[in-house]
Short mmCIF file of C-alpha atoms in Angstrom, two decimals:
data_model
loop_
_atom_site.label_atom_id
_atom_site.label_comp_id
_atom_site.label_asym_id
_atom_site.label_seq_id
_atom_site.Cartn_x
_atom_site.Cartn_y
_atom_site.Cartn_z
CA HIS A 218 135.66 -163.63 -46.25
CA ARG A 219 135.07 -167.15 -47.61
CA THR A 220 134.83 -167.78 -51.32
CA SER A 221 131.70 -169.89 -50.78
CA PRO A 222 129.25 -170.59 -47.93
CA THR A 223 130.61 -174.12 -47.53
CA ALA A 224 134.32 -173.17 -47.37
CA PHE A 225 135.98 -173.98 -44.00
CA THR A 226 132.76 -175.49 -42.58
CA ARG A 227 134.14 -179.02 -42.05
CA VAL A 228 136.75 -179.75 -39.39
CA ARG A 229 139.99 -179.94 -41.34
CA SER A 230 143.71 -179.79 -40.67
CA LEU A 231 143.77 -176.35 -42.36
CA PRO A 232 140.97 -174.29 -40.74
CA PHE A 233 140.28 -170.66 -41.56
CA ALA A 234 142.43 -169.02 -38.85
CA LEU A 235 145.42 -171.28 -39.56
CA VAL A 236 145.32 -170.38 -43.26
CA VAL A 237 145.27 -166.67 -42.33
CA ALA A 238 148.26 -167.11 -39.99
CA LEU A 239 150.21 -169.15 -42.55
CA ILE A 240 149.79 -166.45 -45.19
CA MET A 241 151.12 -163.89 -42.70
CA ARG A 242 154.22 -166.00 -42.11
CA LYS A 243 155.40 -166.05 -45.71
CA GLY A 244 159.16 -165.82 -46.11
CA VAL A 245 162.17 -167.07 -48.05
CA LYS A 246 161.82 -170.66 -46.84
CA SER A 247 160.11 -173.18 -49.08
CA LEU A 248 156.34 -173.36 -48.72
CA GLN A 249 156.50 -176.94 -47.47
CA ASN A 250 159.00 -176.02 -44.74
CA ARG A 251 156.77 -173.18 -43.54
CA VAL A 252 153.73 -175.46 -43.44
CA ASN A 253 155.71 -178.12 -41.56
CA GLU A 254 156.87 -175.59 -38.96
CA ALA A 255 153.35 -174.29 -38.44
CA ILE A 256 151.77 -177.71 -38.07
CA GLY A 257 154.59 -178.78 -35.76
CA GLN A 258 154.05 -175.72 -33.57
CA LEU A 259 150.32 -176.44 -33.30
CA GLY A 260 150.69 -180.20 -32.94
CA GLY A 261 148.48 -181.05 -35.90
CA SER A 262 148.64 -183.76 -38.56
CA PRO A 263 151.12 -183.37 -41.45
CA VAL A 264 149.83 -181.27 -44.35
CA SER A 265 151.28 -180.90 -47.83
CA ALA A 266 152.13 -177.59 -49.43
CA SER A 267 149.65 -178.33 -52.21
CA ALA A 268 146.88 -178.78 -49.62
CA PHE A 269 147.65 -175.33 -48.22
CA SER A 270 147.75 -173.85 -51.73
CA LYS A 271 144.30 -175.29 -52.35
CA ALA A 272 142.95 -174.12 -48.98
CA ARG A 273 144.14 -170.53 -49.44
CA TYR A 274 141.88 -170.09 -52.46
CA ARG A 275 138.88 -170.64 -50.20
CA LEU A 276 139.88 -167.39 -48.49
CA LYS A 277 139.35 -163.88 -49.87
CA HIS A 278 142.11 -161.28 -49.56
CA THR A 279 139.50 -158.96 -48.03
CA ALA A 280 140.09 -160.73 -44.69
CA PHE A 281 143.40 -158.87 -44.37
CA ILE A 282 141.82 -155.55 -45.36
CA GLU A 283 139.33 -155.92 -42.53
CA LEU A 284 142.04 -157.05 -40.10
CA ASN A 285 144.01 -153.90 -40.92
CA ARG A 286 140.93 -151.69 -40.56
CA LYS A 287 139.62 -153.16 -37.31
CA ALA A 288 142.71 -154.47 -35.53
CA VAL A 289 145.11 -151.71 -36.56
CA VAL A 290 143.44 -148.48 -37.75
CA GLU A 291 140.45 -148.52 -35.36
CA THR A 292 142.71 -149.56 -32.49
CA LEU A 293 145.13 -146.73 -33.22
CA TYR A 294 142.50 -143.98 -33.35
CA GLY A 295 139.90 -145.51 -31.02
CA ASP A 296 140.88 -143.64 -27.85
CA GLY A 297 141.98 -140.42 -29.58
CA VAL A 298 145.53 -140.82 -28.25
CA TYR A 299 148.03 -140.96 -31.11
CA ARG A 300 151.00 -139.00 -32.44
CA ARG A 301 150.33 -135.82 -34.43
CA TYR A 302 152.33 -133.22 -36.33
CA ARG A 303 151.60 -129.73 -35.00
CA GLY A 304 148.23 -130.97 -33.78
CA ARG A 305 147.26 -132.59 -37.09
CA ARG A 306 147.12 -136.07 -38.49
CA LEU A 307 149.94 -136.06 -41.07
CA LEU A 308 149.25 -138.37 -44.02
CA ALA A 309 151.20 -139.23 -47.15
CA ILE A 310 149.84 -140.64 -50.41
CA ASP A 311 152.26 -142.48 -52.64
CA GLY A 312 152.43 -145.24 -55.20
CA SER A 313 155.05 -147.82 -56.09
CA LYS A 314 155.46 -150.48 -58.75
CA VAL A 315 155.51 -154.02 -57.34
CA GLN A 316 157.05 -156.84 -59.35
CA LEU A 317 154.76 -159.90 -59.50
CA PRO A 318 155.20 -163.57 -60.36
CA ASP A 319 155.07 -164.11 -64.11
CA SER A 320 152.02 -166.31 -64.65
CA GLU A 321 149.25 -166.02 -67.22
CA THR A 322 146.55 -165.26 -64.66
CA VAL A 323 148.64 -162.57 -62.96
CA ARG A 324 149.58 -160.98 -66.29
CA ALA A 325 145.94 -160.91 -67.34
CA GLU A 326 144.91 -159.28 -64.05
CA PHE A 327 147.69 -156.73 -63.50
CA GLY A 328 149.48 -156.26 -66.83
CA THR A 329 153.14 -155.57 -67.56
CA ILE A 330 155.55 -152.65 -67.88
CA ALA A 331 158.44 -152.27 -70.30
CA PHE A 332 161.98 -151.96 -68.95
CA SER A 333 165.41 -151.15 -70.36
CA ASN A 334 168.81 -150.19 -69.00
CA GLY A 335 169.01 -147.46 -71.64
CA LYS A 336 172.23 -148.81 -73.15
CA ASN A 337 171.65 -152.28 -74.53
CA ASP A 338 168.43 -153.03 -76.42
CA ALA A 339 169.07 -156.74 -75.97
CA LEU A 340 168.41 -156.31 -72.24
CA ALA A 341 165.04 -154.60 -72.81
CA GLY A 342 161.82 -156.45 -72.12
CA GLU A 343 158.73 -156.40 -69.96
CA ARG A 344 157.90 -157.38 -66.39
CA THR A 345 154.67 -158.42 -64.75
CA CYS A 346 153.89 -155.63 -62.28
CA ALA A 347 151.14 -153.98 -60.30
CA MET A 348 150.70 -150.44 -59.05
CA ALA A 349 150.51 -150.29 -55.25
CA SER A 350 149.16 -147.18 -53.59
CA VAL A 351 148.71 -146.25 -49.92
CA ILE A 352 147.56 -143.42 -47.68
CA TYR A 353 149.93 -143.63 -44.75
CA ASP A 354 149.98 -142.05 -41.29
CA LEU A 355 153.53 -140.72 -41.10
CA CYS A 356 153.58 -140.11 -37.34
CA ASN A 357 152.16 -143.51 -36.36
CA GLY A 358 153.47 -145.79 -39.11
CA VAL A 359 150.12 -147.23 -40.22
CA ALA A 360 148.57 -147.56 -43.70
CA LEU A 361 144.95 -146.38 -43.47
CA ASP A 362 144.11 -147.76 -46.91
CA ALA A 363 146.04 -149.67 -49.55
CA ARG A 364 145.30 -150.66 -53.13
CA LEU A 365 146.91 -153.03 -55.62
CA GLU A 366 145.80 -152.27 -59.16
CA HIS A 367 146.80 -152.67 -62.80
CA ALA A 368 150.41 -151.72 -63.59
CA LYS A 369 149.25 -148.77 -65.71
CA ALA A 370 146.66 -147.41 -63.26
CA TYR A 371 146.70 -143.62 -62.89
CA GLU A 372 148.12 -142.65 -59.51
CA VAL A 373 145.76 -139.70 -59.08
CA ASP A 374 142.71 -142.00 -59.52
CA LEU A 375 144.05 -144.23 -56.73
CA ALA A 376 144.85 -141.20 -54.56
CA VAL A 377 141.31 -139.84 -54.88
CA ALA A 378 139.94 -143.22 -53.79
CA HIS A 379 142.14 -143.02 -50.66
CA LEU A 380 140.58 -139.72 -49.62
CA ALA A 381 137.59 -141.55 -48.12
CA HIS A 382 140.01 -142.42 -45.30
CA ALA A 383 141.05 -138.81 -44.62
CA GLY A 384 139.00 -135.94 -43.22
CA ALA A 385 138.78 -132.23 -42.59
CA GLY A 386 141.81 -130.95 -40.72
CA ASP A 387 144.14 -133.71 -41.92
CA LEU A 388 147.30 -132.63 -43.75
CA VAL A 389 148.27 -134.67 -46.83
CA LEU A 390 151.74 -134.74 -48.40
CA ALA A 391 152.47 -136.10 -51.87
CA ASP A 392 155.26 -136.00 -54.44
CA ARG A 393 155.37 -134.46 -57.90
CA ASN A 394 153.20 -137.14 -59.55
CA TYR A 395 150.08 -135.74 -57.86
CA PRO A 396 149.61 -131.95 -58.22
CA SER A 397 146.87 -131.92 -60.86
CA PHE A 398 144.01 -129.44 -60.53
CA ARG A 399 141.64 -132.35 -60.03
CA MET A 400 143.65 -133.68 -57.07
CA LEU A 401 143.80 -130.27 -55.39
CA ALA A 402 140.07 -129.73 -55.97
CA GLU A 403 139.19 -133.15 -54.51
CA LEU A 404 141.24 -132.36 -51.39
CA SER A 405 139.75 -128.86 -51.07
CA ARG A 406 136.18 -130.08 -51.42
CA ARG A 407 136.74 -132.38 -48.42
CA GLY A 408 138.45 -129.72 -46.30
CA ILE A 409 141.73 -131.65 -46.32
CA ASP A 410 144.88 -129.52 -46.23
CA PHE A 411 147.79 -130.44 -48.48
CA ALA A 412 151.39 -129.73 -49.41
CA ILE A 413 152.39 -131.34 -52.70
CA ARG A 414 155.63 -131.05 -54.61
CA CYS A 415 155.39 -129.57 -58.10
CA SER A 416 157.28 -130.84 -61.12
CA GLY A 417 158.77 -128.73 -63.89
CA ARG A 418 155.73 -129.56 -66.04
CA SER A 419 153.05 -128.54 -63.55
CA PHE A 420 151.53 -125.12 -62.82
CA ARG A 421 152.93 -122.04 -64.55
CA GLN A 422 153.62 -120.32 -61.22
CA ALA A 423 155.62 -123.34 -60.02
CA ARG A 424 157.74 -123.36 -63.19
CA THR A 425 158.63 -119.72 -62.63
CA MET A 426 159.60 -120.29 -59.01
CA LEU A 427 161.66 -123.37 -59.86
CA ARG A 428 163.84 -121.09 -62.00
CA GLY A 429 164.50 -118.99 -58.89
CA GLU A 430 162.35 -116.05 -59.98
CA GLY A 431 160.09 -114.03 -57.68
CA PRO A 432 159.39 -114.39 -53.95
CA ASP A 433 159.57 -117.65 -51.98
CA SER A 434 155.84 -117.58 -51.21
CA ARG A 435 152.92 -116.58 -53.47
CA ILE A 436 149.17 -116.89 -52.98
CA VAL A 437 147.33 -117.17 -56.30
CA GLU A 438 144.07 -118.36 -57.83
CA ILE A 439 144.30 -121.34 -60.17
CA ARG A 440 141.79 -122.83 -62.60
CA PRO A 441 141.56 -126.10 -64.55
CA ALA A 442 142.88 -126.26 -68.10
CA ASP A 443 140.44 -124.92 -70.69
CA GLY A 444 139.52 -128.36 -71.95
CA LYS A 445 138.73 -129.70 -68.47
CA VAL A 446 136.42 -127.01 -67.07
CA GLY A 447 133.27 -128.91 -68.07
CA ALA A 448 134.45 -132.20 -66.61
CA THR A 449 135.44 -130.42 -63.39
CA ARG A 450 131.95 -128.92 -63.03
CA GLU A 451 130.27 -132.27 -63.81
CA ALA A 452 132.31 -133.89 -61.04
CA GLY A 453 130.96 -131.32 -58.59
CA LEU A 454 134.42 -129.83 -58.01
CA PRO A 455 135.26 -126.14 -57.64
CA THR A 456 136.62 -124.50 -60.79
CA ARG A 457 138.67 -121.92 -58.89
CA LEU A 458 141.09 -122.60 -56.06
CA ARG A 459 143.08 -120.21 -53.90
CA VAL A 460 146.41 -121.89 -53.20
CA ARG A 461 149.90 -120.95 -52.14
CA PHE A 462 153.16 -121.80 -53.87
CA VAL A 463 156.17 -122.09 -51.55
CA ARG A 464 159.79 -122.40 -52.65
CA VAL A 465 162.31 -124.16 -50.43
CA ARG A 466 166.01 -124.65 -51.05
CA LEU A 467 167.58 -128.04 -50.50
CA SER A 468 171.04 -128.58 -49.00
CA THR A 469 172.25 -129.22 -52.56
CA GLY A 470 171.22 -125.68 -53.58
CA GLU A 471 168.34 -126.93 -55.75
CA ASN A 472 164.92 -125.29 -55.62
CA GLU A 473 161.81 -127.26 -54.75
CA VAL A 474 158.30 -125.81 -55.04
CA LEU A 475 155.26 -127.00 -53.10
CA VAL A 476 151.63 -126.14 -53.75
CA THR A 477 149.68 -125.94 -50.52
CA SER A 478 146.37 -124.97 -48.95
CA LEU A 479 148.19 -123.62 -45.87
CA LEU A 480 147.73 -119.95 -46.72
CA ASP A 481 148.50 -118.36 -43.34
CA GLU A 482 152.10 -117.17 -43.69
CA ARG A 483 152.39 -116.38 -39.98
CA GLU A 484 151.30 -119.83 -38.85
CA TRP A 485 153.13 -121.57 -41.71
CA PRO A 486 156.15 -119.46 -42.76
CA ALA A 487 157.95 -120.58 -45.91
CA ALA A 488 160.95 -121.74 -43.86
CA ASP A 489 158.79 -124.42 -42.14
CA PHE A 490 157.99 -126.26 -45.36
CA LEU A 491 161.43 -127.84 -45.71
CA ASP A 492 160.88 -129.84 -42.50
CA LEU A 493 157.22 -130.47 -43.33
CA TYR A 494 157.92 -131.99 -46.73
CA HIS A 495 160.87 -133.94 -45.31
CA GLN A 496 158.31 -135.88 -43.24
CA ARG A 497 157.06 -137.46 -46.49
CA TRP A 498 160.20 -139.61 -46.56
CA GLY A 499 158.43 -141.87 -44.07
CA VAL A 500 156.22 -143.34 -46.81
CA GLU A 501 159.31 -144.09 -48.93
CA THR A 502 160.87 -146.03 -46.04
CA PHE A 503 157.51 -147.77 -45.56
CA TYR A 504 157.69 -149.20 -49.09
CA ALA A 505 161.34 -150.12 -48.50
CA ARG A 506 160.33 -152.13 -45.41
CA LEU A 507 157.56 -153.90 -47.32
CA LYS A 508 159.95 -154.95 -50.08
CA THR A 509 163.00 -155.80 -47.95
CA ARG A 510 162.19 -156.68 -44.33
CA LEU A 511 158.83 -158.22 -45.21
CA GLY A 512 159.80 -159.64 -48.62
CA LEU A 513 156.68 -158.31 -50.35
CA GLU A 514 157.85 -159.28 -53.84
CA ASN A 515 158.65 -162.83 -52.74
CA PHE A 516 155.09 -163.99 -53.43
CA SER A 517 153.93 -167.36 -52.13
CA GLY A 518 151.51 -168.18 -54.96
CA LEU A 519 151.10 -167.79 -58.71
CA GLY A 520 147.44 -166.74 -58.81
CA ALA A 521 146.04 -163.20 -58.72
CA GLU A 522 144.20 -163.89 -55.46
CA ALA A 523 147.39 -165.26 -53.84
CA VAL A 524 149.17 -162.05 -54.89
CA ARG A 525 146.46 -159.93 -53.26
CA GLN A 526 146.51 -162.07 -50.10
CA ASP A 527 150.27 -161.61 -49.76
CA PHE A 528 150.07 -157.88 -50.44
CA PHE A 529 147.28 -157.07 -47.98
CA SER A 530 148.62 -159.42 -45.30
CA THR A 531 151.94 -157.58 -45.53
CA ILE A 532 150.15 -154.23 -45.12
CA TYR A 533 148.37 -155.63 -42.05
CA LEU A 534 151.55 -157.08 -40.58
CA SER A 535 153.34 -153.74 -40.97
CA GLY A 536 150.54 -151.91 -39.13
CA LEU A 537 150.44 -154.56 -36.43
CA GLU A 538 154.18 -154.10 -35.91
CA SER A 539 153.73 -150.35 -35.48
CA LEU A 540 151.10 -150.89 -32.77
CA LEU A 541 153.01 -153.60 -30.93
CA THR A 542 156.32 -151.70 -30.93
CA ASP A 543 154.77 -148.43 -29.73
CA GLU A 544 155.36 -149.09 -26.01
CA ALA A 545 158.97 -150.15 -26.60
CA GLN A 546 159.60 -147.08 -28.79
CA THR A 547 158.14 -144.80 -26.10
CA ARG A 548 160.61 -146.26 -23.58
CA LEU A 549 163.51 -145.83 -26.00
CA ASP A 550 162.52 -142.20 -26.63
CA ALA A 551 162.81 -141.59 -22.88
CA ASN A 552 166.38 -142.94 -22.71
CA PRO A 553 169.02 -140.16 -22.40
CA THR A 554 171.28 -141.53 -25.16
CA ARG A 555 173.72 -139.64 -27.40
CA HIS A 556 171.74 -140.56 -30.51
CA PRO A 557 167.98 -141.35 -30.63
CA GLN A 558 167.23 -145.07 -30.52
CA ARG A 559 164.67 -146.96 -32.54
CA VAL A 560 163.22 -150.44 -32.40
CA ASN A 561 165.20 -152.75 -34.65
CA ARG A 562 162.76 -153.64 -37.44
CA ALA A 563 164.68 -156.84 -38.25
CA VAL A 564 163.97 -158.04 -34.69
CA SER A 565 160.38 -156.79 -34.42
CA PHE A 566 159.03 -158.18 -37.70
CA ASN A 567 160.66 -161.54 -37.11
CA ALA A 568 159.25 -161.72 -33.57
CA ILE A 569 155.71 -160.83 -34.68
CA LYS A 570 155.71 -163.31 -37.58
CA HIS A 571 156.86 -166.09 -35.26
CA ASN A 572 154.24 -165.13 -32.67
CA ALA A 573 151.44 -164.86 -35.24
CA PHE A 574 149.88 -168.12 -34.06
CA ASP A 575 149.83 -166.96 -30.43
CA ILE A 576 148.38 -163.59 -31.44
CA LEU A 577 145.66 -164.99 -33.71
CA LEU A 578 145.04 -168.52 -32.46
CA GLY A 579 146.44 -168.97 -28.96
CA ASP A 580 144.70 -168.90 -25.58
CA GLU A 581 147.49 -166.88 -23.95
CA ASP A 582 146.46 -163.53 -22.47
CA ALA A 583 147.03 -160.64 -24.92
CA ASP A 584 148.80 -158.52 -22.28
CA THR A 585 151.25 -161.35 -21.59
CA ILE A 586 152.05 -161.66 -25.30
CA ARG A 587 152.54 -157.90 -25.58
CA GLU A 588 154.88 -157.78 -22.57
CA ARG A 589 156.95 -160.63 -23.97
CA LEU A 590 157.21 -158.93 -27.36
CA THR A 591 158.08 -155.56 -25.81
CA ALA A 592 160.97 -157.19 -23.94
CA LEU A 593 162.22 -158.60 -27.26
CA PHE A 594 161.93 -155.21 -29.00
CA LEU A 595 164.07 -153.55 -26.33
CA THR A 596 166.97 -156.01 -26.59
CA ASN A 597 168.73 -154.68 -29.68
CA PRO A 598 167.68 -151.12 -30.67
CA THR A 599 169.37 -149.22 -33.48
CA SER A 600 170.83 -145.71 -33.18
CA TYR A 601 169.60 -142.97 -35.50
CA ARG A 602 171.80 -140.03 -36.41
CA GLU A 603 169.69 -137.07 -37.40
CA GLY A 604 170.76 -134.81 -40.25
CA ARG A 605 172.81 -137.42 -42.12
CA ASN A 606 172.62 -136.84 -45.86
CA PRO A 607 175.13 -139.05 -47.72
CA PRO A 608 175.53 -138.15 -51.42
CA ARG A 609 173.66 -140.28 -53.93
CA LYS A 610 175.73 -142.32 -56.36
CA ASN A 611 174.80 -142.06 -60.02
#
């Protein structure tokens, strides 16, 4: 993951592993203060922020992709012991716009999107943004694959690319941006089950059910639009799919319609889909953590590669937190408290970022580090009240 064969080969004050750990520790402090703290912790010679900025461009962002794959995903699934939903791996695919630093190189790489408050044209403009997309294990809190692409990238294209990280028997949830025939055909070809919310502009059967007409569950055969049959065949996808449309009613009285491959109405009655689709909220809170707790949009560099480093290191750090807090969460789940308790994310992320050097660079035994972190995670848990649904403010 070096940009050239000679990068990081000489003994320097900013070696490869230190640069990786420094990128992980990005935060709201000035870059120079973060570098000073790191060097002080390791007992090295003083280093300027500009020296770090130069050193980071000898590193490829792919280092963090491999760290996430090997240290997080393979660790999670390696022994076959992980949380499931009704015996299945429950995955969500979702995208989110990420606001980027406004530099020429970043604009050229990722593009911009227009914005307006809808009332005052003087406040309209454009922002430098990227489209982030993930396939996320909802039960275990780990992103199996993440992508950061052009602001105007098509979410279904990114979703199809994620499917290499899912397999037969998995169950994928997605929101109403995804239920195209192509997406359903790609999932079906791989034997991946799905439950995807339909919009008012999607399949004819879904539009009918959204109006409250007909039964709550219908099994039908769907085909691609007339103009896309040829392209569907050329892609090696089936041109006919047997799917089920399920209508659920929200607490607000609104109808929601899901298209799913779960055809067995005895194993998956229509009433079960309200809880099933509710699980998708986990990927929304995942993006919220990236942007708030981990300060994703507070980028530490103005180049496209710095943006990718920060993005993929944040994905890795989030997965690492899920693994390291698992033991503490298991203990909290066993506590007979009035309300379920959860590890305080403000405590856990801060602890992991400040122990990044010990985790990646130190000689201390890994079990000792994990025990120390677990003790920290248990000190200040938060209580979770199930079923709360405060009204949204317009």
